[in-house]
XYZ file of C-alpha atoms in Angstrom:
167
model
C -4.643 1.815 52.380
C -7.496 1.675 49.908
C -8.339 -1.537 48.071
C -8.551 -1.454 44.286
C -12.053 -1.966 42.983
C -12.911 -4.275 40.132
C -13.611 -1.278 37.922
C -10.174 0.232 38.616
C -8.490 -3.137 37.947
C -10.270 -3.361 34.606
C -9.227 0.176 33.639
C -5.609 -0.547 34.599
C -5.603 -3.744 32.513
C -7.065 -1.915 29.515
C -4.441 0.854 29.832
C -1.637 -1.681 30.169
C -2.922 -3.571 27.130
C -3.171 -0.341 25.142
C 0.394 0.642 26.057
C 1.723 -2.795 25.076
C -0.212 -2.644 21.789
C 1.147 0.838 20.946
C 4.709 -0.207 21.759
C 4.335 -3.264 19.511
C 3.046 -1.068 16.672
C 5.973 1.335 17.065
C 8.544 -1.482 17.129
C 7.016 -3.271 14.123
C 6.756 -0.009 12.159
C 10.399 0.757 12.867
C 11.489 -2.699 11.728
C 9.379 -2.428 8.564
C 10.804 1.023 7.759
C 14.404 -0.078 8.253
C 13.956 -3.184 6.123
C 12.157 -1.345 3.338
C 14.783 1.422 3.129
C 17.738 -0.963 3.197
C 17.956 -1.440 -0.622
C 18.126 2.329 -1.185
C 20.767 2.788 1.510
C 22.809 -0.098 0.083
C 22.498 1.239 -3.483
C 23.618 4.702 -2.356
C 26.593 3.269 -0.470
C 27.720 1.199 -3.464
C 27.178 4.107 -5.891
C 29.332 6.376 -3.730
C 32.109 3.758 -3.625
C 32.036 3.417 -7.423
C 31.958 7.205 -7.944
C 34.906 7.678 -5.583
C 36.901 5.037 -7.441
C 36.076 5.875 -11.080
C 35.287 9.609 -10.957
C 37.368 10.717 -7.963
C 34.173 11.986 -6.375
C 35.106 13.690 -3.156
C 31.787 15.056 -1.878
C 28.248 13.853 -2.641
C 25.374 16.335 -2.664
C 22.518 14.180 -3.988
C 21.706 10.551 -4.769
C 19.074 9.593 -7.364
C 17.456 6.252 -8.212
C 16.221 6.393 -11.811
C 14.259 3.650 -13.570
C 12.879 3.887 -17.092
C 14.018 1.218 -19.541
C 16.912 0.393 -17.196
C 17.859 1.292 -13.633
C 20.540 3.860 -12.860
C 21.998 5.249 -9.663
C 23.224 8.816 -9.989
C 25.156 11.180 -7.786
C 25.928 14.869 -7.976
C 28.725 16.541 -6.089
C 32.352 17.532 -6.483
C 35.453 15.621 -7.460
C 38.841 15.763 -5.761
C 39.697 18.929 -7.743
C 36.579 20.757 -6.547
C 34.842 20.509 -9.944
C 31.081 19.911 -9.867
C 30.225 16.619 -11.538
C 27.365 14.185 -12.008
C 28.026 10.447 -12.079
C 25.503 8.057 -13.637
C 25.987 4.381 -12.821
C 23.946 1.625 -14.485
C 22.632 -1.008 -12.070
C 24.998 -3.461 -13.792
C 27.951 -1.251 -12.779
C 29.253 -1.061 -16.366
C 29.661 2.032 -18.575
C 29.787 4.649 -15.851
C 29.128 8.136 -17.185
C 30.817 11.170 -15.625
C 29.311 14.508 -16.604
C 30.623 18.023 -16.119
C 27.828 19.725 -14.196
C 28.786 23.068 -15.767
C 27.815 21.664 -19.197
C 24.332 20.626 -18.130
C 21.349 21.447 -15.993
C 21.369 21.156 -12.236
C 18.362 19.641 -10.464
C 17.160 23.143 -9.592
C 17.502 24.348 -13.203
C 15.678 21.269 -14.519
C 12.782 21.872 -12.115
C 12.681 25.562 -13.062
C 12.608 24.666 -16.765
C 9.548 22.431 -16.280
C 7.851 24.980 -14.023
C 8.383 27.608 -16.737
C 7.172 25.487 -19.662
C 4.341 23.797 -17.745
C 2.846 26.364 -15.369
C 0.410 25.008 -12.824
C 2.352 21.782 -12.297
C 3.455 21.107 -8.737
C 6.948 19.599 -8.929
C 7.189 16.455 -6.795
C 10.730 15.158 -7.443
C 13.626 14.959 -9.849
C 15.953 12.103 -10.784
C 19.005 11.931 -13.018
C 19.594 8.957 -15.306
C 19.908 7.699 -18.856
C 17.224 7.329 -21.500
C 18.035 6.187 -25.045
C 21.774 6.647 -24.374
C 21.196 10.269 -23.296
C 21.622 11.808 -19.865
C 18.226 13.130 -18.752
C 16.458 14.624 -15.803
C 13.126 13.032 -14.970
C 10.845 15.574 -13.366
C 7.665 14.300 -11.748
C 4.882 16.818 -11.383
C 1.314 16.766 -10.147
C -1.610 18.511 -11.825
C -4.353 20.274 -9.854
C -6.614 17.220 -10.240
C -3.950 14.963 -8.694
C -2.792 13.283 -11.914
C 0.940 12.733 -12.323
C 3.060 13.867 -15.256
C 6.588 12.720 -16.102
C 8.915 14.934 -18.080
C 12.257 13.712 -19.372
C 14.500 16.608 -20.315
C 18.001 16.438 -21.758
C 20.748 17.090 -19.230
C 22.814 19.091 -21.699
C 20.191 21.204 -23.510
C 17.057 21.131 -21.366
C 14.972 20.003 -24.363
C 12.027 17.736 -23.588
C 12.857 14.194 -24.655
C 9.630 12.526 -23.570
C 6.469 13.511 -21.705
C 3.896 11.246 -20.085
C 0.796 13.053 -18.831
C -2.247 12.240 -16.782
C -1.272 9.103 -14.910
């Protein structure tokens, strides 16, 4: 049986310390991620409950968190009759708006509209909400130089309601 040298003991201690450090980083990162995503998960859960109760939403396809002048939680999906709908819920939970998806733009159509009218913009995300009492899609896009642009387009017509460029 060979005795461990001082050099080998030092290497083993360093490796053990490194493993413990990496495990601590992984555990702390996991805890941070779970805590930071909890508000979004809770908002989605509550929005689904409200949509099921007030709009008979049966299946949810997408959840959106929209903040402009006010905060809204929106869902798209189908109701209990199989009709495609969008439900927009103010953070306060009052004045829930149920929209017939067939009478407005889908997320894909809203993104395509911006891509068509603003070529060269890389679409980052889309959110559905309310702006000045109107249902709108907010499309976030990035220019080639990295600057962000925000486009608010009307849910029903696809007309641009507001544009903020170069942020």
